[in-house]
Coordinates of C-alpha atoms and ligand atoms in Angstrom, one line a residue:
M1179 CA 9.2 -31.5 -49.8
I1180 CA 5.5 -32.1 -50.3
V1181 CA 3.5 -30.9 -53.3
V1182 CA -0.1 -29.9 -52.8
T1183 CA -2.3 -29.5 -55.8
G1184 CA -5.5 -27.5 -55.6
A1185 CA -3.6 -25.5 -53.0
T1186 CA -5.8 -22.4 -53.1
G1187 CA -9.1 -24.3 -52.7
N1188 CA -11.3 -25.4 -49.8
V1189 CA -9.1 -28.4 -49.0
G1190 CA -5.8 -27.4 -50.3
R1191 CA -5.5 -24.1 -48.5
P1192 CA -5.9 -25.5 -44.9
L1193 CA -3.7 -28.5 -45.9
T1194 CA -0.9 -26.2 -47.1
Q1195 CA -1.2 -24.2 -43.9
A1196 CA -1.1 -27.4 -41.7
L1197 CA 1.9 -28.8 -43.5
A1198 CA 3.8 -25.6 -43.3
E1199 CA 2.9 -25.3 -39.6
A1200 CA 4.2 -28.9 -39.1
G1201 CA 7.6 -27.6 -40.4
E1202 CA 7.3 -29.3 -43.8
Q1203 CA 8.7 -27.7 -47.0
V1204 CA 5.6 -27.2 -49.2
T1205 CA 5.2 -26.5 -52.9
A1206 CA 1.7 -25.2 -53.6
V1207 CA 0.2 -25.8 -57.1
S1208 CA -2.7 -24.1 -58.8
R1209 CA -3.1 -22.3 -62.2
H1210 CA -3.4 -18.9 -60.6
A1211 CA -1.0 -17.5 -58.0
A1212 CA -2.4 -16.5 -54.6
A1213 CA -1.1 -15.4 -51.2
M1214 CA 0.6 -18.3 -49.4
P1215 CA 1.7 -19.0 -45.9
D1216 CA 5.3 -17.9 -45.0
G1217 CA 7.9 -20.1 -46.6
V1218 CA 5.5 -21.9 -49.0
R1219 CA 6.6 -21.9 -52.6
H1220 CA 3.9 -21.5 -55.3
V1221 CA 4.3 -23.0 -58.7
A1222 CA 1.7 -22.3 -61.4
A1223 CA 0.7 -25.5 -63.3
D1224 CA -2.3 -26.9 -65.1
L1225 CA -3.2 -30.5 -64.2
A1226 CA -4.8 -30.9 -67.7
E1227 CA -1.2 -30.6 -69.0
P1228 CA 0.6 -33.0 -66.6
T1229 CA 4.1 -32.1 -67.8
S1230 CA 3.5 -28.5 -66.5
L1231 CA 3.9 -30.1 -63.1
T1232 CA 7.5 -31.1 -63.6
P1233 CA 9.1 -28.0 -62.0
A1234 CA 6.8 -28.5 -58.9
L1235 CA 7.6 -32.2 -58.5
D1236 CA 11.4 -32.0 -58.7
G1237 CA 12.8 -32.9 -55.2
A1238 CA 9.3 -33.9 -53.9
K1239 CA 8.9 -36.9 -51.6
A1240 CA 5.1 -36.7 -51.5
L1241 CA 2.1 -35.4 -53.5
F1242 CA -1.4 -34.5 -52.5
L1243 CA -3.5 -34.9 -55.7
L1244 CA -6.7 -33.0 -56.1
L1245 CA -8.3 -33.3 -59.5
S1246 CA -10.7 -30.5 -60.6
G1247 CA -14.0 -31.5 -62.2
D1248 CA -12.8 -31.1 -65.8
L1249 CA -10.2 -33.8 -65.2
H1250 CA -13.0 -36.4 -64.8
A1251 CA -13.8 -35.9 -68.5
P1252 CA -13.2 -38.9 -70.9
E1253 CA -10.4 -37.1 -72.8
A1254 CA -8.5 -36.2 -69.6
R1255 CA -5.5 -38.3 -68.6
P1256 CA -5.0 -37.7 -64.9
T1257 CA -3.2 -41.0 -64.5
D1258 CA -0.3 -39.4 -66.4
I1259 CA 0.2 -37.3 -63.3
I1260 CA 0.8 -40.4 -61.2
D1261 CA 3.2 -41.8 -63.8
L1262 CA 5.1 -38.4 -63.9
A1263 CA 5.2 -38.3 -60.1
A1264 CA 6.7 -41.8 -59.9
A1265 CA 9.2 -40.9 -62.7
R1266 CA 10.3 -37.8 -60.8
G1267 CA 11.0 -39.7 -57.6
V1268 CA 7.9 -39.0 -55.6
R1269 CA 7.4 -41.8 -53.1
R1270 CA 3.9 -41.2 -51.7
V1271 CA 0.6 -39.9 -53.2
V1272 CA -2.5 -39.1 -51.3
L1273 CA -5.5 -38.8 -53.6
L1274 CA -8.6 -36.8 -53.0
S1275 CA -11.3 -39.1 -54.4
S1276 CA -15.0 -39.2 -53.6
Q1277 CA -17.4 -41.3 -51.5
G1278 CA -19.4 -41.9 -54.6
V1279 CA -16.7 -44.2 -56.0
A1280 CA -17.9 -46.7 -53.4
T1281 CA -21.6 -45.8 -53.1
R1282 CA -22.4 -45.1 -56.8
P1283 CA -19.7 -46.9 -58.7
L1284 CA -21.5 -46.7 -62.1
G1285 CA -21.9 -42.9 -62.2
A1286 CA -19.7 -41.5 -65.1
S1287 CA -17.7 -39.2 -62.8
R1288 CA -17.1 -42.1 -60.4
V1289 CA -15.9 -44.5 -63.1
A1290 CA -13.2 -41.9 -64.0
M1291 CA -12.2 -41.4 -60.4
R1292 CA -12.1 -45.1 -59.8
A1293 CA -9.6 -45.4 -62.7
V1294 CA -7.3 -42.9 -61.0
E1295 CA -7.6 -44.8 -57.7
D1296 CA -6.7 -48.1 -59.6
A1297 CA -3.8 -46.5 -61.3
L1298 CA -2.5 -45.2 -58.0
R1299 CA -2.8 -48.7 -56.4
G1300 CA -0.9 -50.2 -59.3
S1301 CA 1.8 -47.6 -59.4
G1302 CA 4.2 -49.1 -56.9
L1303 CA 4.1 -45.9 -54.9
D1304 CA 3.0 -45.6 -51.2
W1305 CA -0.6 -44.4 -51.4
A1306 CA -3.7 -43.4 -49.4
V1307 CA -7.1 -42.4 -50.7
V1308 CA -9.6 -40.1 -49.0
R1309 CA -13.2 -40.4 -50.1
P1310 CA -15.3 -37.5 -48.8
G1311 CA -19.0 -37.1 -49.1
G1312 CA -20.6 -33.7 -49.8
F1313 CA -18.5 -30.7 -48.6
A1314 CA -19.8 -28.1 -46.1
S1315 CA -18.2 -25.5 -48.4
N1316 CA -20.8 -26.2 -51.1
A1317 CA -22.8 -23.7 -49.1
F1318 CA -20.5 -21.0 -50.6
A1319 CA -22.9 -21.3 -53.6
W1320 CA -25.5 -19.6 -51.5
A1321 CA -23.3 -16.7 -50.2
E1322 CA -24.3 -14.1 -52.8
S1323 CA -28.1 -14.7 -52.5
V1324 CA -27.8 -14.7 -48.7
R1325 CA -25.9 -11.4 -48.9
T1326 CA -28.2 -9.7 -51.4
Q1327 CA -31.6 -11.3 -50.8
A1328 CA -31.3 -13.1 -47.4
T1329 CA -32.2 -16.3 -49.3
V1330 CA -30.8 -19.8 -49.7
A1331 CA -32.0 -21.4 -53.0
A1332 CA -31.4 -25.2 -53.2
P1333 CA -33.1 -28.4 -54.4
F1334 CA -34.3 -31.2 -52.1
G1335 CA -34.6 -28.9 -49.1
D1336 CA -35.6 -31.7 -46.6
V1337 CA -33.2 -34.4 -47.8
G1338 CA -30.0 -34.4 -45.8
V1339 CA -26.5 -35.9 -46.0
P1340 CA -23.6 -35.7 -43.4
V1341 CA -21.6 -32.9 -45.0
I1342 CA -17.9 -32.8 -44.2
D1343 CA -15.8 -29.7 -43.3
P1344 CA -13.0 -29.4 -45.8
A1345 CA -10.7 -28.5 -42.9
D1346 CA -11.2 -32.0 -41.6
I1347 CA -10.4 -33.5 -45.0
A1348 CA -7.2 -31.4 -45.0
E1349 CA -6.2 -32.7 -41.5
V1350 CA -6.8 -36.3 -42.6
A1351 CA -4.8 -35.7 -45.8
A1352 CA -2.0 -34.2 -43.7
A1353 CA -1.9 -37.3 -41.5
C1354 CA -1.8 -39.5 -44.6
L1355 CA 1.0 -37.5 -46.1
L1356 CA 3.1 -37.5 -42.9
D1357 CA 2.4 -40.8 -41.2
D1358 CA 3.5 -44.2 -42.6
R1359 CA 0.7 -46.0 -40.7
H1360 CA -1.8 -44.6 -43.3
T1361 CA -0.1 -46.3 -46.3
G1362 CA -2.8 -48.3 -48.2
G1363 CA -5.6 -46.5 -46.2
V1364 CA -8.9 -45.8 -47.9
Y1365 CA -10.8 -43.3 -45.7
E1366 CA -14.5 -42.4 -46.1
L1367 CA -15.0 -38.9 -44.7
T1368 CA -18.3 -37.5 -43.5
G1369 CA -19.4 -34.9 -41.0
P1370 CA -20.9 -35.9 -37.6
E1371 CA -24.6 -35.4 -38.5
V1372 CA -27.1 -35.6 -41.3
I1373 CA -28.2 -32.1 -42.2
T1374 CA -30.6 -30.9 -44.8
P1375 CA -30.3 -27.8 -46.9
R1376 CA -33.1 -26.2 -45.0
Q1377 CA -31.4 -26.9 -41.7
Q1378 CA -28.1 -25.5 -43.2
A1379 CA -30.0 -22.3 -44.0
E1380 CA -31.2 -22.1 -40.4
V1381 CA -27.6 -22.5 -39.1
I1382 CA -26.4 -19.7 -41.4
A1383 CA -29.3 -17.5 -40.1
A1384 CA -28.5 -18.3 -36.5
V1385 CA -24.8 -17.4 -37.0
L1386 CA -25.7 -14.2 -38.9
G1387 CA -28.2 -13.3 -36.3
S1388 CA -30.8 -12.4 -38.9
P1389 CA -33.5 -14.4 -40.8
V1390 CA -32.7 -16.4 -44.0
R1391 CA -35.5 -17.6 -46.3
F1392 CA -35.3 -21.0 -47.9
H1393 CA -36.4 -21.3 -51.6
E1394 CA -36.6 -24.8 -53.0
L1395 CA -35.3 -25.2 -56.5
T1396 CA -36.4 -27.9 -59.0
R1397 CA -33.8 -30.5 -60.0
D1398 CA -33.6 -28.8 -63.5
E1399 CA -33.1 -25.4 -62.0
A1400 CA -30.3 -26.7 -59.8
K1401 CA -28.7 -28.6 -62.7
A1402 CA -28.7 -25.4 -64.8
T1403 CA -26.7 -23.6 -62.1
M1404 CA -24.4 -26.5 -61.3
T1405 CA -23.4 -27.0 -65.0
Q1406 CA -22.0 -23.5 -65.1
F1407 CA -19.3 -24.8 -62.8
V1408 CA -18.9 -28.6 -63.2
P1409 CA -19.3 -31.1 -66.1
V1410 CA -22.9 -32.3 -66.7
E1411 CA -22.0 -35.9 -65.6
L1412 CA -20.7 -34.7 -62.3
A1413 CA -23.8 -32.5 -61.8
D1414 CA -26.1 -35.5 -62.6
D1415 CA -24.2 -37.8 -60.2
T1416 CA -24.3 -35.2 -57.4
L1417 CA -28.0 -34.5 -57.9
D1418 CA -28.7 -38.3 -57.8
I1419 CA -27.1 -38.5 -54.4
I1420 CA -28.6 -35.3 -52.8
S1421 CA -32.1 -36.2 -54.1
A1422 CA -32.1 -39.7 -52.6
P1423 CA -29.0 -40.6 -50.6
N1424 CA -28.7 -44.4 -50.1
P1425 CA -27.9 -45.9 -46.6
A1426 CA -24.2 -45.8 -47.3
E1427 CA -24.4 -42.1 -48.0
L1428 CA -26.4 -41.4 -44.8
R1429 CA -24.0 -43.3 -42.6
I1430 CA -21.8 -41.3 -40.2
S1431 CA -18.3 -42.6 -41.0
P1432 CA -15.9 -43.3 -38.1
D1433 CA -12.9 -42.5 -40.2
V1434 CA -12.2 -38.9 -39.3
E1435 CA -12.2 -39.9 -35.6
R1436 CA -10.1 -43.0 -36.4
V1437 CA -7.4 -40.9 -38.0
L1438 CA -7.5 -37.7 -36.0
G1439 CA -8.7 -39.0 -32.6
R1440 CA -11.6 -36.5 -32.5
A1441 CA -15.0 -36.2 -33.9
P1442 CA -15.5 -34.4 -37.2
R1443 CA -16.6 -30.7 -37.0
P1444 CA -20.3 -29.9 -37.3
F1445 CA -21.6 -27.6 -40.1
S1446 CA -22.0 -24.8 -37.6
D1447 CA -18.2 -24.7 -37.1
W1448 CA -17.7 -24.2 -40.9
V1449 CA -20.3 -21.4 -41.0
A1450 CA -18.8 -19.7 -38.0
R1451 CA -15.4 -19.6 -39.6
N1452 CA -16.7 -18.5 -43.0
I1453 CA -19.6 -16.2 -42.0
A1454 CA -17.9 -13.1 -43.6
A1455 CA -18.8 -14.6 -47.0
F1456 CA -22.5 -14.4 -46.1
R1457 CA -22.6 -10.9 -44.6
Ligands
NAP2152 N1 -17.7 -30.5 -53.3 C1 -18.1 -31.7 -52.9 O1 -19.1 -31.9 -52.4 C2 -17.1 -32.8 -53.2 C3 -17.4 -34.1 -52.8 C4 -16.5 -35.2 -53.0 C5 -15.3 -34.9 -53.7 N2 -15.1 -33.6 -54.2 C6 -13.8 -33.4 -54.9 O2 -13.1 -32.3 -54.3 C7 -12.4 -31.6 -55.2 C8 -12.6 -30.1 -55.1 O3 -12.0 -29.7 -53.9 P1 -12.0 -28.2 -53.3 O4 -13.5 -27.9 -53.0 O5 -11.0 -28.0 -52.3 O6 -11.7 -27.4 -54.7 P2 -11.9 -25.9 -55.0 O7 -12.1 -25.1 -53.7 O8 -12.9 -25.8 -56.1 O9 -10.5 -25.4 -55.5 C9 -9.9 -26.1 -56.7 C10 -8.4 -25.9 -56.6 O10 -7.8 -26.6 -57.7 C11 -7.1 -25.6 -58.5 N3 -7.4 -26.1 -59.9 C12 -8.6 -26.2 -60.6 N4 -8.4 -26.6 -61.8 C13 -7.1 -26.8 -62.0 C14 -6.2 -27.3 -63.0 N5 -6.8 -27.6 -64.2 N6 -4.9 -27.3 -62.8 C15 -4.3 -27.0 -61.7 N7 -5.1 -26.6 -60.6 C16 -6.4 -26.5 -60.8 C17 -7.8 -24.3 -58.2 O11 -6.9 -23.2 -58.5 P3 -6.8 -22.5 -59.9 O12 -8.3 -22.3 -60.4 O13 -6.1 -21.3 -59.7 O14 -6.1 -23.5 -60.8 C18 -8.0 -24.5 -56.7 O15 -6.7 -24.3 -56.0 C19 -12.8 -32.2 -56.6 O16 -11.8 -33.1 -57.0 C20 -14.1 -32.8 -56.3 O17 -14.4 -33.9 -57.2 C21 -15.9 -32.6 -53.9

């Protein structure tokens, strides 16, 4: 049995689906229940209270570990989850980390995530780490303003990064969970092309078949919005990257192709699959 945390999110949902389709027994974890693919068990647990995971972990051979933003806070103890998994007999953990751990190691949220990676490496478990860059699904933040005002509002409109489709992250994670050859792998995951927020708005307009205006936010305006959803350290670290990505953050990583044998999906694929949110 494989436990998937964050199972109702952008990465966890397609991962749960892919593992179930591969014939694996899956236990899906999130705080709130949601519809699951046939045969998938859902267990409600809060990662901020690691012992709440115990019923999900019993009988598990592998764990996909996705930590929400608040678990990067200084008082959080996500490494307890790794200890608990080892104590309950889990043999393999695949951690969803972040590209910034390598490219901006001094950022506060990156230091916290690096500590989780280090704990996993020292745990004696089989492990693999996926380090994605910015997600295509961050564009969900624009869905309401596209629906109601035909507008995308974002900072740094002409500064791009190679955003990654969360479905590709999920496929790579599934490979790491199922295939021994990925033990000890650290995979940096990007999309196939650098794309700016203004170009992303153009892609949404093209798929919608109607115009979408681009409105450039200041850094402070963007931070005020982001901190409604993520801790201030994570907002600052993210804004540092998207305002001035360094060469490592602009590089198109070969790792999706290396693991899956195909190129990563372009942003337009993600928009086509999720266009209902923007209509
Ligand atoms: N967005 C980016 O550009 C980016 C880039 C690099 C790395 N990342 C990392 O990717 C992760 C986010 O992935 P995502 O977009 O798939 O997430 P998401 O769509 O925001 O979904 C979060 C999932 O985690 C669950 N969850 C949240 N807090 C929880 C808690 N305390 N206990 C148990 N479950 C909890 C949510 O369900 P409930 O709310 O019902 O619990 C949901 O299933 C984060 O770790 C982030 O650091 C993101």
